[in-house]
């Protein structure tokens, strides 16, 4: 049975009930002619064939990029709410879904450890959420730079360009950890530091505890980009990076993407602020000087206007089913961590295979050693392994390639001939619950 099929009767019944509500206003719009039915069926057939051109994101043999289908509860709820198509731009665009947005934001704030003076809203994704947080950062420190580590998402540098704000790249060491002394030495120029909790490349949790200390001593704002990693807070007491997660609530702003690890379809990011007073930067002509979250409509604290109310409905329902607790959504995140750790130790056992770095979260970087230890040869082998998996079709595997600057690679593996600018290694994102039981099979497919 298809992953979504068991939920169809629930959706059908909910649609019928919602239709009765619609019809109660006096208009029945629910019929199509046989000819239209056939025509649409043919279109759906053609669409299905085209969609089969995708990689199998749903399958644990796909351990490539950060992709997976949404939870069926999210799908069902989105599909249902979308038949109304509320707009969470303003309260009047969809009162119930706006309420749901406020409720899920409160739950996210509680997860982070923010108090009731915090403010936040959903966005259409992590990019716009980060842009908004950097916009606030620039308004607060208009003459100072935004600094982010070399492993931060490229969006920060790009958005600083959009915001006409200076960007400083903090160098990272060969383990990917940003240089704290560099921050100290440049503190007078920095207005805001972006700390990534779960880098997009290797899932590195940057040292928030140390960075917060430097930042506080120098009146620097701290923005946490936890677009990928945010929900790992639910199980942070089991992570090697635990101590950093304990400080999450001290960040001035935080971005977390429900469409990454929150089981949502694309179109669902979020941004939260520790202090609701930042609301004043959105409305220059506002009579308010001080805000609490209840004073503001969602549309007044967001750079975006129209946004899908269905996104809020989907996320709200998902959290009713899998709450933001260790045993709720946390249990899924725990499986992803187990999968990554299991895979990492299996790779270590295989002769010729090397782990690049112990995973912080559910992303593993590794490679197969060439006979001749040269970076050029390593890169060829990585490409071969990557292509091979895709060519094996339904019994294959899907990975991604990751480029490491050669000098960084050489610090970890000094006996390689430095004959290329970058070392290309393999990277796998184990973001599905199903990965946990598939690790042995995946290693088998990879190494046979
Ligand atoms: C994915 C990601 C982003 C960008 O978010 P989108 O939702 O893709 O727009 C930003 N930062 C980090 C750390 C990410 O993983």
CSV table of C-alpha atoms in Angstrom, one decimal, residues 252-426:
chain,number,residue,atom,x,y,z
A,252,UNK,CA,18.5,36.9,19.9
A,253,UNK,CA,16.9,35.2,16.9
A,254,UNK,CA,16.5,31.7,15.6
A,255,UNK,CA,15.5,30.2,12.3
A,256,UNK,CA,14.1,26.7,12.2
A,257,UNK,CA,12.6,25.0,9.0
A,258,UNK,CA,9.6,22.8,9.6
A,259,UNK,CA,10.0,21.8,6.0
A,260,UNK,CA,13.4,20.3,6.8
A,261,UNK,CA,13.1,18.2,9.9
A,262,UNK,CA,9.5,19.0,10.9
A,263,UNK,CA,7.9,16.6,8.4
A,264,UNK,CA,6.3,19.4,6.4
A,265,UNK,CA,6.0,20.0,2.6
A,266,UNK,CA,8.1,22.8,1.2
A,267,UNK,CA,6.8,26.3,2.0
A,268,UNK,CA,7.2,26.1,5.8
A,269,UNK,CA,10.1,27.9,7.6
A,270,UNK,CA,10.0,30.0,10.8
A,271,UNK,CA,11.8,32.8,12.5
A,272,UNK,CA,11.6,33.6,16.2
A,273,UNK,CA,13.0,36.5,18.2
A,274,UNK,CA,13.8,36.5,21.9
A,275,UNK,CA,12.6,40.0,22.4
A,276,UNK,CA,9.2,41.0,20.9
A,277,UNK,CA,10.4,44.6,20.8
A,278,UNK,CA,12.0,44.0,17.5
A,279,UNK,CA,8.5,44.2,16.0
A,280,UNK,CA,9.0,48.0,15.9
A,281,UNK,CA,11.4,47.6,13.0
A,282,UNK,CA,8.7,46.3,10.7
A,283,UNK,CA,6.4,49.2,11.1
A,284,UNK,CA,8.1,52.6,11.2
A,285,UNK,CA,4.9,54.5,11.4
A,286,UNK,CA,3.6,52.4,14.3
A,287,UNK,CA,2.2,54.2,17.3
A,288,UNK,CA,3.7,51.4,19.5
A,289,UNK,CA,7.0,51.6,21.1
A,290,UNK,CA,6.8,48.3,22.8
A,291,UNK,CA,5.3,45.1,21.6
A,292,UNK,CA,4.1,41.9,23.0
A,293,UNK,CA,3.3,39.1,20.7
A,294,UNK,CA,-0.5,39.7,21.1
A,295,UNK,CA,-0.2,43.3,19.8
A,296,UNK,CA,0.8,42.4,16.4
A,297,UNK,CA,-0.8,40.6,13.5
A,298,UNK,CA,1.2,38.1,11.6
A,299,UNK,CA,1.3,40.3,8.5
A,300,UNK,CA,2.8,43.2,10.5
A,301,UNK,CA,5.8,41.3,11.7
A,302,UNK,CA,6.7,39.6,8.4
A,303,UNK,CA,8.6,40.8,5.3
A,304,UNK,CA,6.4,38.4,3.2
A,305,UNK,CA,2.8,39.2,2.4
A,306,UNK,CA,0.8,36.2,1.2
A,307,UNK,CA,1.6,32.9,2.8
A,308,UNK,CA,-0.3,29.6,2.7
A,309,UNK,CA,-2.6,29.2,5.7
A,310,UNK,CA,-2.5,25.5,4.7
A,311,UNK,CA,1.1,25.4,5.8
A,312,UNK,CA,0.1,26.4,9.3
A,313,UNK,CA,-2.8,23.9,9.3
A,314,UNK,CA,-0.4,21.1,8.2
A,315,UNK,CA,2.2,21.9,10.8
A,316,UNK,CA,-0.4,22.3,13.5
A,317,UNK,CA,-2.0,18.9,12.8
A,318,UNK,CA,1.4,17.2,12.6
A,319,UNK,CA,2.3,18.6,16.0
A,320,UNK,CA,-1.0,17.4,17.4
A,321,UNK,CA,0.0,13.9,16.2
A,322,UNK,CA,3.7,14.1,17.0
A,323,UNK,CA,4.2,16.8,19.7
A,324,UNK,CA,7.5,18.7,20.2
A,325,UNK,CA,8.7,16.2,22.8
A,326,UNK,CA,11.4,13.6,23.0
A,327,UNK,CA,8.8,10.8,22.5
A,328,UNK,CA,6.9,12.7,19.8
A,329,UNK,CA,8.8,14.3,16.9
A,330,UNK,CA,12.0,13.6,18.9
A,331,UNK,CA,11.6,9.9,18.4
A,332,UNK,CA,12.0,10.4,14.6
A,333,UNK,CA,15.0,12.6,15.1
A,334,UNK,CA,16.5,9.9,17.4
A,335,UNK,CA,16.2,7.3,14.6
A,336,UNK,CA,18.0,9.6,12.2
A,337,UNK,CA,20.9,10.0,14.7
A,338,UNK,CA,21.0,6.3,15.2
A,339,UNK,CA,21.1,5.7,11.5
A,340,UNK,CA,24.0,8.1,11.0
A,341,UNK,CA,26.0,6.7,13.9
A,342,UNK,CA,25.4,3.1,12.8
A,343,UNK,CA,26.4,4.0,9.2
A,344,UNK,CA,29.5,5.8,10.5
A,345,UNK,CA,30.7,2.8,12.5
A,346,UNK,CA,30.0,0.4,9.7
A,347,UNK,CA,32.1,2.6,7.3
A,348,UNK,CA,35.0,2.5,9.8
A,349,UNK,CA,34.8,-1.3,9.8
A,350,UNK,CA,35.2,-1.6,6.0
A,351,UNK,CA,38.7,-1.8,4.7
A,352,UNK,CA,39.5,1.0,2.3
A,353,UNK,CA,36.6,3.1,3.5
A,354,UNK,CA,37.3,6.2,5.7
A,355,UNK,CA,35.0,8.3,7.8
A,356,UNK,CA,35.8,12.0,7.2
A,357,UNK,CA,34.5,13.2,10.5
A,358,UNK,CA,32.4,11.9,13.3
A,359,UNK,CA,28.8,13.1,12.7
A,360,UNK,CA,27.3,15.7,15.0
A,361,UNK,CA,23.8,15.1,13.7
A,362,UNK,CA,22.5,12.8,11.0
A,363,UNK,CA,24.8,13.8,8.1
A,364,UNK,CA,27.8,11.6,7.5
A,365,UNK,CA,30.9,12.5,5.4
A,366,UNK,CA,33.2,9.7,4.2
A,367,UNK,CA,35.2,8.4,1.3
A,368,UNK,CA,36.8,5.4,-0.3
A,369,UNK,CA,40.6,5.4,-0.2
A,370,UNK,CA,42.3,5.1,-3.6
A,371,UNK,CA,45.3,2.8,-3.8
A,372,UNK,CA,47.5,5.7,-4.8
A,373,UNK,CA,47.0,8.4,-2.1
A,374,UNK,CA,46.3,11.5,-4.3
A,375,UNK,CA,43.5,13.9,-4.0
A,376,UNK,CA,42.9,13.7,-7.8
A,377,UNK,CA,42.5,10.0,-7.7
A,378,UNK,CA,40.2,10.3,-4.6
A,379,UNK,CA,38.0,12.7,-6.5
A,380,UNK,CA,37.7,10.3,-9.4
A,381,UNK,CA,36.7,7.4,-7.1
A,382,UNK,CA,34.1,9.5,-5.3
A,383,UNK,CA,32.5,10.5,-8.7
A,384,UNK,CA,32.6,6.8,-9.8
A,385,UNK,CA,30.8,5.7,-6.6
A,386,UNK,CA,28.3,8.4,-6.8
A,387,UNK,CA,27.4,7.6,-10.5
A,388,UNK,CA,27.4,3.9,-9.9
A,389,UNK,CA,24.7,4.1,-7.3
A,390,UNK,CA,22.3,5.9,-9.6
A,391,UNK,CA,23.0,3.6,-12.5
A,392,UNK,CA,22.1,0.5,-10.4
A,393,UNK,CA,18.4,1.7,-10.5
A,394,UNK,CA,16.0,0.2,-8.0
A,395,UNK,CA,18.8,-1.8,-6.2
A,396,UNK,CA,21.2,1.1,-6.1
A,397,UNK,CA,21.8,4.0,-3.7
A,398,UNK,CA,21.8,7.8,-3.8
A,399,UNK,CA,24.5,9.8,-2.1
A,400,UNK,CA,25.8,13.4,-2.6
A,401,UNK,CA,29.3,14.7,-3.2
A,402,UNK,CA,30.9,17.2,-0.9
A,403,UNK,CA,33.8,19.4,-1.7
A,404,UNK,CA,36.4,20.2,1.0
A,405,UNK,CA,39.2,22.7,0.3
A,406,UNK,CA,42.4,20.7,-0.3
A,407,UNK,CA,44.3,22.3,2.6
A,408,UNK,CA,41.5,21.4,5.0
A,409,UNK,CA,41.5,17.8,3.8
A,410,UNK,CA,45.2,17.6,4.0
A,411,UNK,CA,45.2,18.6,7.7
A,412,UNK,CA,43.1,15.6,8.4
A,413,UNK,CA,44.8,13.2,5.9
A,414,UNK,CA,48.3,14.6,5.4
A,415,UNK,CA,49.7,11.6,3.4
A,416,UNK,CA,47.6,12.5,0.3
A,417,UNK,CA,49.3,14.1,-2.7
A,418,UNK,CA,48.0,17.6,-3.0
A,419,UNK,CA,47.2,17.6,-6.7
A,420,UNK,CA,43.8,19.2,-6.8
A,421,UNK,CA,42.2,22.4,-5.3
A,422,UNK,CA,39.4,20.5,-3.6
A,423,UNK,CA,38.9,17.0,-2.3
A,424,UNK,CA,35.6,15.5,-3.3
A,425,UNK,CA,34.2,13.2,-0.6
A,426,UNK,CA,30.9,11.4,-0.2
